[in-house]
Amino acid sequence: MKRKQFIAGAMAVVLALTPIQSVRAEGGVAVDEAHFPDADYREYVSSTFDKNKDGVLSRDEGTLSEEGYENYESTEPDDEDNASTESAGTPIQSVSVDKAHFPDDRFREYVSSTFDTNNDGVLSEDEIKEARDISCSNMGIRSLAGIEYFTEVWDLACDWNQLTELDVSKNRELDWLSCNDNQLTRLDVSGCTKLTWLDCSSNKLTKLDVSGCTQLKSLSYFGNNLTTLIGADRVDYVVEEVDDLSENHESSEPVDTSAKVVKVEKEHFPDKNFRKYVSEMCDENSDGWLSEREIKNRTTISLASNSGWDEDWMEEWITEDFGYHGIYREWWDDTRVDRKIGSLVGIEYFTELRRLVCSNNILRELDLSKNTKLEMLGCRDNKITKLDVSGCTELQKMSCYHNKLSKLDLSKNTKLRSLMCSRNKITKLNVSRCKELSFLECGRNRIGKLDLSKNTKLEDLICWWNRITELNIGGCKKLKSLECNNNRLMNLNVRGNKSLHYLSCSDNKLRKLDLSRCKELSELECQYNKLKKLDVSGCKKLKSLNCCENELTRLNVRKNRKLSGLDCSVNELTNLDLRNNKQLLVENIDCTYNPLRRIDFSKGSTRTIGTRTFEHIGGYRGKKLTFTVATKKEQQRLIKKMRAGDSAEFPTQAKVIVRKK
């Protein structure tokens, strides 16, 4: 169904961009640069509609005739209400990640690598649902055709590309859109009733209609050629160029006649650098005062001049999928200082503030108790010892890592969804009232116990490098990724975490690990513990296993047929049966420093064996080691490899036998 809709839409574009008469003509229309300037789109038209490959699009070619095109138009909803009804009643469907659905090569590659998590070339319903954050800025993308399939996306950043049109009318869950610095001549946000933040500055727009964006709080549209602006009068905060609107506009900013509230002076803003920012960025009429209107307009303050929203919010909130491990980009060695602000006294006057970024400064205290509408806070890389967010009952996302906090009171922040507080001195962390929390990163602190049993929506937990002896995640039924390595855990109960995909519990004191209910586990790192047994037979989706430096005497991976990486070095293994692990390449096996006597990879290949692959095994000289291979050819190849070994520890005296059929 999706493919048919796309082809119909593509043909509609063809007919819209070329005169109907030229298609009717006997010679048709040439599929060349003159008629189809975009190379990717021209290639698509040629391969899809030019059936006889003569370089000309005749009337009979393509999936739609003129009548079909008229019928296609007639099936469109007559009004916005009908469109909403249709969208609401249509379930999410899977869609192929191909040129038909995503014509732009670079956008298609981004979609494939970011959201097609199982690499099957299809976006499943679950993969579409989990795509909440799309960040494809500065990728040279010419078209976002296909964005309509992401019906659950919240945040979209596509700035600094080569887009000429953008239609997000089908993305009805969209909350945040950044499409600045493109070449847009058309922007359709008609269906985005939940949109709160829009930046479409530095484009080529002549008309902008945001009347359907009933929740819009912040709008930036400078650097365009607007002659018509509809619906901006209801927006709290608008950024526009001076004289940007003429008398022909349907909306214009009124002269500020509101009452003066606070004077921009040292008494109210003691820090000179913060005072300078307020004077330049918030005092819109430069009269030395903040008026009621100027305060109301200021919903966003960014005091980190080198940090944009992509860096401070996108990399922290990441995506709903999170990508499991490897998602967190550390900034611990980032010592830059932006505005050298030492105090934010005066921030309390900005009572409409919803987003605040003050990272990379020299703040020691931060009191936001009066900023009751604050939704997002980024204050990383300061010297903060005291942080008061007790009045921020609307707070959803907070990053305060790399400071000097010893405690953090989040008892009033019941709407918090994302928290990053690593690299502090926190000894106790209570998030029991943060019932909406889905992402928590609290690594490199001094936490001894961590109880997350009431955080039932938690999906990602990073609590590495603490002093944790007790970790309660029994109630975290949605947990997908857990990184609790480098702690002091003797026990780890993950029996209730059936959704777990990634588990890193290395460098602890674990003696046992029950993974019997972790059916979705694809990557396990449990090295540097004291495990004597490890049962991964129930983890049939396991792709990577690192269990080195334990006390294992047996390891059964026969049911882990998807295993592609194995490190079981420095254990007490005597037998290693890899017959069923066809995806496990020999160069991705490390079984060194084991008293192995038998290794069976008779269904694999010895082609890529190197001299270090099996060194230090089988009594450390291989005298009692037996390799089992599939064919005589592989037997000869392995023997040749062993004899050519340049390592004194390579098992040159091992036996190599061929498995009997």
XYZ file of C-alpha atoms in Angstrom:
661
model
C 0.000 0.000 0.000
C 2.801 2.429 0.923
C 4.625 1.738 -2.324
C 1.489 2.375 -4.390
C 0.895 5.632 -2.583
C 4.475 6.723 -3.202
C 4.403 5.861 -6.922
C 1.099 7.680 -7.298
C 2.577 10.665 -5.543
C 5.719 10.519 -7.675
C 3.671 10.432 -10.871
C 1.621 13.316 -9.598
C 4.854 15.277 -9.205
C 5.900 14.326 -12.739
C 2.597 15.569 -14.130
C 2.713 18.681 -11.997
C 6.239 19.611 -13.061
C 5.703 18.971 -16.790
C 2.818 20.277 -18.918
C 0.052 17.747 -19.515
C 0.223 18.658 -23.186
C 3.837 17.528 -23.426
C 2.940 14.164 -21.932
C 0.005 13.883 -24.343
C 2.245 14.702 -27.256
C 3.323 11.914 -29.521
C 6.944 12.307 -28.604
C 6.237 12.620 -24.876
C 8.716 14.409 -22.605
C 12.444 13.715 -22.513
C 13.827 12.316 -19.284
C 16.752 14.736 -19.231
C 18.259 17.445 -17.073
C 16.107 20.150 -18.658
C 12.863 18.523 -17.509
C 14.149 16.716 -14.390
C 16.997 18.815 -12.906
C 17.601 16.634 -9.828
C 19.884 13.712 -10.779
C 18.507 11.281 -8.198
C 14.894 12.029 -9.132
C 15.722 11.832 -12.853
C 17.270 8.392 -12.317
C 14.186 7.272 -10.414
C 11.802 8.445 -13.187
C 13.944 6.759 -15.827
C 14.149 3.409 -14.033
C 10.509 3.382 -12.905
C 8.403 4.950 -15.681
C 10.482 4.822 -18.873
C 9.455 1.253 -19.682
C 11.015 1.031 -23.172
C 14.231 2.802 -22.090
C 14.111 5.275 -24.980
C 14.831 8.288 -22.778
C 11.346 9.682 -23.384
C 8.363 9.529 -21.045
C 5.304 8.844 -23.178
C 1.708 9.249 -22.087
C 1.235 5.503 -21.719
C 4.286 4.975 -19.576
C 4.161 5.136 -15.792
C 1.611 3.821 -13.353
C -0.913 6.631 -13.781
C -2.716 7.968 -16.828
C -4.091 11.491 -16.831
C -7.384 10.032 -15.639
C -5.507 8.143 -12.941
C -3.862 11.348 -11.868
C -7.252 13.045 -11.606
C -8.571 10.088 -9.599
C -5.509 10.277 -7.380
C -6.240 13.934 -6.667
C -9.872 13.225 -5.954
C -8.983 10.700 -3.247
C -7.192 13.305 -1.173
C -9.007 14.585 1.968
C -11.112 17.674 1.393
C -10.087 19.352 4.607
C -7.821 19.077 7.584
C -10.416 17.319 9.730
C -10.762 14.528 7.213
C -6.991 14.244 7.013
C -6.732 13.935 10.776
C -9.416 11.269 10.842
C -7.697 9.305 8.117
C -4.329 9.502 9.849
C -5.725 8.539 13.213
C -7.471 5.504 11.794
C -4.474 4.230 9.800
C -2.208 1.862 11.709
C 1.561 2.102 11.390
C 2.795 -0.121 8.571
C 6.252 -1.402 7.753
C 8.049 0.241 4.832
C 10.997 -0.813 2.688
C 14.126 1.321 2.926
C 14.561 1.664 -0.828
C 14.658 4.356 -3.472
C 10.925 4.182 -4.050
C 10.171 5.243 -0.483
C 13.316 7.277 0.264
C 14.510 8.772 -3.079
C 17.421 10.767 -1.663
C 20.503 8.546 -1.382
C 21.934 10.265 1.681
C 18.680 10.388 3.599
C 18.048 6.752 2.728
C 21.511 5.783 3.971
C 20.897 7.702 7.211
C 17.531 5.987 7.735
C 19.029 2.570 7.055
C 22.005 2.957 9.397
C 20.060 4.653 12.190
C 16.618 3.065 12.354
C 16.808 -0.282 10.531
C 18.234 -1.958 13.627
C 18.045 -5.522 12.313
C 19.457 -4.568 8.896
C 16.695 -6.341 6.965
C 16.058 -3.431 4.597
C 12.601 -2.806 6.059
C 11.400 -0.438 8.776
C 9.117 -2.510 10.962
C 6.236 -1.096 12.989
C 8.375 -1.247 16.141
C 11.339 0.461 14.452
C 9.066 3.257 13.238
C 7.523 3.671 16.687
C 10.961 3.946 18.299
C 12.164 6.629 15.876
C 11.366 9.608 18.104
C 14.424 11.721 17.281
C 15.673 12.306 13.724
C 18.882 14.319 13.456
C 20.223 14.514 9.889
C 21.756 17.984 9.795
C 24.563 18.951 7.412
C 24.475 15.748 5.330
C 23.987 17.215 1.855
C 20.413 15.919 1.703
C 18.263 17.294 -1.128
C 14.944 15.670 -0.247
C 13.293 14.342 2.912
C 10.689 12.389 0.968
C 9.877 9.452 3.201
C 9.785 11.504 6.395
C 6.010 10.982 6.401
C 6.487 7.341 7.402
C 7.931 8.415 10.767
C 4.564 9.131 12.323
C 5.874 8.982 15.906
C 8.821 11.373 15.566
C 9.075 14.107 18.233
C 12.231 16.004 17.283
C 13.479 16.645 13.727
C 16.742 18.437 12.943
C 17.453 18.732 9.207
C 19.217 22.098 9.086
C 22.219 22.901 6.878
C 21.185 20.697 3.958
C 20.011 21.450 0.400
C 16.275 21.028 0.886
C 13.928 23.039 -1.325
C 10.660 21.639 0.037
C 9.681 20.099 3.357
C 6.316 18.520 4.127
C 5.875 17.346 7.721
C 2.093 17.553 7.726
C 1.864 13.801 8.402
C 4.232 13.944 11.377
C 1.514 14.795 13.860
C 3.561 13.999 16.982
C 6.283 16.492 16.035
C 7.258 18.759 18.936
C 10.529 20.323 17.756
C 11.623 21.205 14.192
C 14.892 22.773 13.058
C 15.125 23.222 9.277
C 17.129 26.441 9.072
C 19.880 27.139 6.517
C 18.408 25.214 3.611
C 16.907 26.489 0.352
C 13.275 25.984 1.295
C 10.649 27.657 -0.836
C 7.814 25.628 0.681
C 7.248 24.417 4.243
C 4.088 22.545 5.235
C 3.474 22.198 8.983
C -0.304 22.158 8.685
C -0.797 18.897 10.577
C 1.695 19.608 13.355
C -0.751 20.490 16.118
C 1.758 19.494 18.835
C 4.672 21.543 17.489
C 6.120 23.861 20.174
C 9.444 24.984 18.637
C 10.199 25.894 14.997
C 13.318 27.380 13.415
C 13.028 27.857 9.649
C 15.380 30.827 9.376
C 17.801 31.438 6.486
C 15.725 29.915 3.699
C 13.818 31.242 0.662
C 10.289 31.168 2.019
C 7.802 33.760 0.800
C 4.854 32.353 2.732
C 4.653 30.713 6.145
C 1.446 29.437 7.717
C 1.675 28.267 11.341
C -1.997 28.759 12.136
C -2.466 25.010 12.567
C 0.384 24.776 15.088
C -1.796 25.578 18.072
C 0.887 24.687 20.660
C 3.714 26.699 19.060
C 5.716 28.644 21.668
C 8.870 29.652 19.800
C 9.247 30.656 16.130
C 12.350 31.832 14.261
C 11.983 32.825 10.595
C 14.591 35.516 9.904
C 16.580 35.428 6.675
C 13.616 34.628 4.406
C 11.631 36.647 1.854
C 8.266 36.496 3.582
C 5.365 38.401 2.143
C 2.738 36.375 3.996
C 2.899 35.199 7.591
C -0.155 33.554 9.132
C -0.683 32.534 12.743
C 2.442 34.044 14.325
C 0.422 36.432 16.492
C -0.369 33.583 18.903
C 3.279 32.545 19.375
C 4.947 33.501 22.660
C 8.456 34.087 21.318
C 9.201 35.211 17.740
C 12.635 35.949 16.232
C 12.456 38.094 13.082
C 14.606 40.599 11.267
C 13.922 44.323 11.575
C 11.358 45.455 8.990
C 10.864 41.799 8.012
C 7.123 42.214 7.699
C 5.496 44.735 5.402
C 1.998 46.116 5.545
C 0.903 43.240 3.279
C 1.552 40.679 5.987
C -1.365 39.095 7.733
C 0.497 39.214 11.059
C 2.910 41.728 12.567
C 4.552 42.272 15.926
C 2.883 44.981 18.040
C 4.800 47.872 19.569
C 5.867 47.012 23.106
C 3.647 49.023 25.439
C 3.750 46.548 28.325
C 4.869 47.529 31.816
C 8.547 47.611 32.761
C 9.464 44.923 35.300
C 13.180 44.988 36.121
C 16.093 47.206 35.207
C 19.090 45.508 33.567
C 21.688 46.621 36.089
C 24.213 45.170 38.545
C 21.724 45.069 41.413
C 19.501 42.580 39.609
C 22.127 40.873 37.413
C 25.407 40.932 39.403
C 27.502 38.945 36.901
C 28.696 41.327 34.188
C 28.800 38.654 31.478
C 25.284 37.463 32.202
C 24.127 41.072 32.401
C 25.692 41.736 28.999
C 23.825 38.770 27.519
C 20.508 39.953 28.979
C 21.094 43.454 27.652
C 21.986 42.304 24.141
C 19.606 39.380 23.709
C 16.607 40.004 25.956
C 16.189 43.779 26.081
C 14.619 43.935 22.630
C 14.047 47.702 22.507
C 17.370 48.503 24.235
C 15.772 50.743 26.845
C 17.704 49.191 29.741
C 14.618 47.474 31.139
C 12.914 44.108 30.795
C 9.225 44.603 30.115
C 6.417 42.114 30.682
C 6.371 41.334 26.976
C 10.146 40.860 26.744
C 10.056 38.472 29.682
C 7.143 36.582 28.180
C 8.964 36.280 24.851
C 12.083 34.810 26.427
C 11.335 31.070 26.557
C 14.845 29.977 25.543
C 18.211 31.116 26.874
C 21.465 29.673 25.525
C 24.588 30.910 27.289
C 26.924 28.331 25.762
C 27.944 30.106 22.573
C 29.718 27.085 21.124
C 26.891 24.699 21.905
C 23.806 24.478 19.720
C 20.654 22.567 20.505
C 21.908 19.596 18.528
C 24.844 19.249 20.862
C 23.206 20.066 24.152
C 19.851 18.404 23.666
C 19.996 15.939 20.819
C 23.118 14.161 22.010
C 21.750 14.025 25.534
C 18.188 12.978 24.810
C 19.425 10.867 21.911
C 16.690 8.749 20.396
C 14.049 6.571 21.893
C 15.941 3.629 20.462
C 19.108 4.951 22.096
C 21.211 2.634 19.974
C 21.938 0.794 23.222
C 25.625 1.046 24.172
C 27.908 3.519 22.516
C 25.259 6.219 22.473
C 26.887 8.472 25.016
C 29.462 10.924 23.724
C 31.683 11.914 26.635
C 32.654 15.532 27.118
C 34.802 15.021 30.200
C 37.964 16.358 28.605
C 36.186 19.392 27.175
C 37.669 22.247 29.190
C 36.533 25.168 27.060
C 34.751 28.036 28.765
C 32.171 29.921 26.737
C 30.954 33.171 28.259
C 32.799 32.897 31.603
C 29.575 33.430 33.506
C 30.024 32.880 37.241
C 26.483 33.619 38.439
C 22.975 33.415 37.031
C 21.390 35.561 39.701
C 18.571 37.308 37.848
C 17.475 34.204 35.983
C 14.468 34.127 38.308
C 12.929 37.067 36.422
C 12.488 34.901 33.328
C 9.354 33.194 34.548
C 8.375 31.926 31.076
C 11.689 30.166 30.530
C 11.342 26.667 29.077
C 14.846 25.877 27.829
C 18.112 26.897 29.467
C 21.642 26.058 28.341
C 24.463 27.408 30.501
C 27.090 24.723 29.898
C 30.836 25.420 29.824
C 30.860 28.336 32.225
C 32.191 28.809 35.766
C 28.953 28.606 37.752
C 29.191 27.437 41.373
C 25.519 27.648 42.310
C 22.375 27.529 40.231
C 18.951 28.347 41.675
C 16.096 27.718 39.259
C 13.379 27.273 41.855
C 11.445 30.264 40.478
C 11.570 29.075 36.864
C 8.512 26.899 37.246
C 7.914 26.384 33.511
C 11.397 25.094 32.732
C 11.303 21.934 30.602
C 14.925 21.464 29.568
C 18.173 22.268 31.384
C 21.770 21.899 30.230
C 24.344 23.033 32.796
C 27.164 20.562 32.221
C 30.855 21.421 32.588
C 30.647 24.024 35.339
C 31.745 23.960 38.988
C 28.283 23.696 40.483
C 28.104 22.466 44.076
C 24.454 23.388 44.638
C 21.613 22.972 42.156
C 18.025 23.869 43.068
C 15.349 22.653 40.649
C 12.693 22.146 43.303
C 10.254 24.511 41.590
C 10.786 23.076 38.106
C 7.776 20.793 38.119
C 7.647 20.751 34.293
C 11.273 19.665 33.881
C 11.645 16.814 31.368
C 15.301 16.742 30.322
C 18.325 17.666 32.409
C 22.065 17.408 31.908
C 24.237 18.482 34.839
C 27.227 16.198 34.365
C 30.832 17.173 35.059
C 30.188 19.427 38.025
C 30.878 19.114 41.761
C 27.462 18.084 43.041
C 27.388 15.898 46.147
C 23.593 15.649 46.228
C 20.718 16.144 43.849
C 17.104 16.642 44.932
C 14.679 15.502 42.235
C 11.682 14.846 44.448
C 9.570 17.543 42.732
C 10.583 16.727 39.164
C 7.942 14.095 38.514
C 7.908 14.678 34.728
C 11.624 14.087 34.248
C 12.311 11.791 31.278
C 16.054 12.142 30.725
C 18.775 12.716 33.336
C 22.526 12.928 32.860
C 24.390 13.618 36.094
C 27.672 11.756 35.643
C 31.080 13.014 36.711
C 29.976 14.519 40.009
C 30.419 13.508 43.665
C 26.924 12.199 44.295
C 26.684 9.547 47.017
C 22.913 8.996 46.969
C 20.510 9.324 44.069
C 16.758 9.069 44.617
C 14.656 9.111 41.451
C 11.735 7.129 42.838
C 9.290 9.972 42.116
C 10.512 10.411 38.552
C 8.028 7.907 37.179
C 8.457 9.120 33.566
C 12.219 8.559 33.545
C 13.342 6.600 30.477
C 17.040 7.538 30.282
C 19.444 7.755 33.240
C 23.180 8.304 33.078
C 24.816 8.668 36.504
C 28.287 7.207 35.944
C 31.487 8.265 37.695
C 29.960 9.279 40.984
C 30.219 7.785 44.481
C 26.867 6.020 44.618
C 26.743 2.955 46.878
C 23.156 1.783 46.360
C 20.771 2.477 43.516
C 17.079 1.593 43.725
C 15.197 2.006 40.440
C 12.404 -0.435 41.173
C 9.737 2.262 40.740
C 11.069 3.589 37.434
C 8.970 1.295 35.276
C 9.522 3.317 32.075
C 13.315 3.243 32.237
C 14.867 2.052 28.959
C 18.508 3.015 29.269
C 20.693 2.951 32.383
C 24.360 3.891 32.581
C 25.690 3.726 36.146
C 29.256 2.613 35.507
C 32.284 3.581 37.636
C 30.535 4.032 40.960
C 30.743 2.115 44.247
C 27.469 0.275 43.823
C 26.991 -2.870 45.894
C 23.209 -3.076 45.435
C 21.305 -2.384 42.215
C 17.532 -2.863 42.101
C 16.100 -2.834 38.586
C 13.363 -5.382 39.159
C 10.593 -2.990 38.138
C 12.321 -1.791 34.961
C 10.374 -4.003 32.567
C 11.239 -1.841 29.535
C 14.984 -1.705 30.174
C 16.879 -2.217 26.915
C 20.419 -1.229 27.778
C 22.270 -1.602 31.088
C 25.834 -0.507 31.753
C 26.777 -1.171 35.367
C 30.410 -2.110 34.860
C 33.233 -1.075 37.201
C 31.277 -1.258 40.432
C 31.301 -3.573 43.464
C 28.351 -5.799 42.641
C 28.362 -9.345 43.972
C 24.831 -10.036 42.712
C 22.900 -8.771 39.707
C 19.266 -9.716 39.184
C 18.080 -9.207 35.595
C 15.368 -11.861 35.621
C 12.681 -9.174 35.366
C 14.357 -7.361 32.474
C 13.054 -9.353 29.530
C 13.555 -6.477 27.059
C 17.287 -6.226 27.700
C 19.326 -5.979 24.480
C 22.692 -4.878 25.823
C 24.294 -5.739 29.159
C 27.700 -4.617 30.384
C 28.432 -5.790 33.921
C 32.187 -6.250 33.647
C 34.676 -5.398 36.389
C 32.506 -6.370 39.332
C 32.591 -9.280 41.784
C 29.829 -11.401 40.279
C 29.888 -15.133 40.997
C 26.686 -15.946 39.119
C 24.557 -14.388 36.414
C 21.084 -15.640 35.512
C 20.187 -14.743 31.920
C 17.456 -17.328 31.422
C 14.749 -14.705 30.784
C 16.835 -12.326 28.689
C 15.587 -13.627 25.355
C 16.296 -10.346 23.518
C 19.930 -10.028 24.610
C 22.229 -9.379 21.652
C 25.417 -8.224 23.360
C 26.902 -9.306 26.687
C 30.028 -8.043 28.425
C 30.647 -9.821 31.724
C 34.434 -9.982 31.731
C 36.602 -9.474 34.818
C 34.298 -11.131 37.329
C 34.398 -14.410 39.267
C 31.879 -16.403 37.263
C 32.256 -20.174 37.418
C 29.182 -20.858 35.255
C 27.535 -18.941 32.451
C 24.380 -20.169 30.737
C 23.543 -18.264 27.550
C 21.495 -21.023 25.939
C 18.299 -18.957 26.201
C 19.884 -15.915 24.541
C 19.351 -17.019 20.962
C 19.750 -13.476 19.595
C 23.206 -13.083 21.126
C 25.710 -11.652 18.631
C 28.638 -10.676 20.821
C 29.931 -12.295 24.019
C 32.879 -11.217 26.142
C 33.370 -13.370 29.233
C 37.146 -13.239 29.512
C 39.027 -13.350 32.817
C 36.522 -15.327 34.845
C 36.710 -18.854 36.279
C 34.645 -20.673 33.656
C 35.265 -24.376 33.104
C 32.463 -24.833 30.549
C 30.903 -22.626 27.902
C 28.028 -23.798 25.730
C 27.264 -21.549 22.762
C 25.712 -24.174 20.500
C 22.298 -22.460 20.601
C 23.731 -19.022 19.902
C 23.668 -19.351 16.131
C 23.866 -15.582 15.548
C 27.095 -15.231 17.516
C 29.652 -13.246 15.511
C 32.147 -12.274 18.221
C 33.532 -14.300 21.155
C 36.175 -13.544 23.769
C 36.474 -16.302 26.358
C 40.168 -15.901 27.071
C 41.793 -16.371 30.477
C 39.416 -18.988 31.862
C 39.628 -22.711 32.637
C 37.959 -24.046 29.490
C 38.996 -27.468 28.174
C 36.479 -27.806 25.337
C 35.086 -25.294 22.856
C 32.351 -26.448 20.496
C 31.691 -23.875 17.758
C 30.069 -26.157 15.183
C 26.752 -24.300 15.162
C 28.233 -20.802 15.098
C 28.476 -20.321 11.352
C 28.563 -16.520 11.624
C 31.517 -16.617 14.006
C 34.641 -15.807 12.027
C 37.852 -17.233 13.396
C 39.493 -13.814 13.603
C 36.669 -12.764 15.949
C 37.463 -15.545 18.422
C 39.811 -15.085 21.357
C 40.216 -18.207 23.457
C 43.793 -17.633 24.548
C 45.091 -18.612 27.981
C 42.823 -21.631 28.431
C 43.842 -25.301 28.993
C 41.883 -26.295 25.888
C 42.079 -29.843 24.570
C 39.409 -29.710 21.900
C 38.218 -26.993 19.545
C 35.543 -27.883 17.023
C 34.709 -25.429 14.271
C 34.040 -28.024 11.625
C 31.215 -25.947 10.136
C 33.309 -22.807 10.022
C 36.408 -21.868 8.045
C 40.091 -21.772 8.955
C 40.944 -19.409 6.128
C 41.544 -16.355 8.317
C 43.371 -17.981 11.225
C 46.344 -15.906 12.315
C 49.273 -16.826 14.490
C 47.799 -15.113 17.544
C 44.300 -16.581 17.277
C 44.965 -19.617 19.460
C 48.253 -18.875 21.189
C 48.717 -19.742 24.852
C 46.213 -22.605 24.786
C 46.332 -26.358 25.257
C 48.943 -26.545 27.994
C 50.492 -23.395 26.530
C 52.230 -25.375 23.768
C 49.356 -27.263 22.206
C 50.663 -30.758 22.885
C 47.249 -32.099 23.915
C 45.082 -29.882 21.737
C 42.848 -31.291 18.982
C 41.266 -29.161 16.254
C 38.262 -30.558 14.397
C 37.608 -29.188 10.923
C 35.127 -29.989 8.152
C 37.311 -31.003 5.198
C 40.774 -32.273 4.390
C 41.449 -29.026 2.570
C 40.840 -27.075 5.753
C 42.923 -29.612 7.658
C 45.875 -28.984 5.370
C 45.367 -25.239 5.513
C 45.365 -25.209 9.308
C 48.443 -27.422 9.547
C 50.224 -25.088 7.165
C 49.182 -22.118 9.289
C 50.517 -23.748 12.433
C 53.848 -24.662 10.889
C 54.275 -21.124 9.630
C 53.480 -19.655 13.028
C 55.826 -16.886 14.147
C 54.813 -17.117 17.805
C 56.642 -19.443 20.176
C 53.346 -20.137 21.908
C 51.371 -21.114 18.799
C 50.133 -24.751 19.113
C 52.414 -26.202 16.449
C 52.107 -29.732 17.868
C 48.315 -29.863 18.001
C 46.309 -32.505 16.168
C 44.017 -31.542 13.324
C 41.296 -34.026 12.447
C 38.426 -34.027 9.970
C 34.953 -34.579 11.388
C 33.369 -37.788 10.219
C 30.155 -37.317 8.290
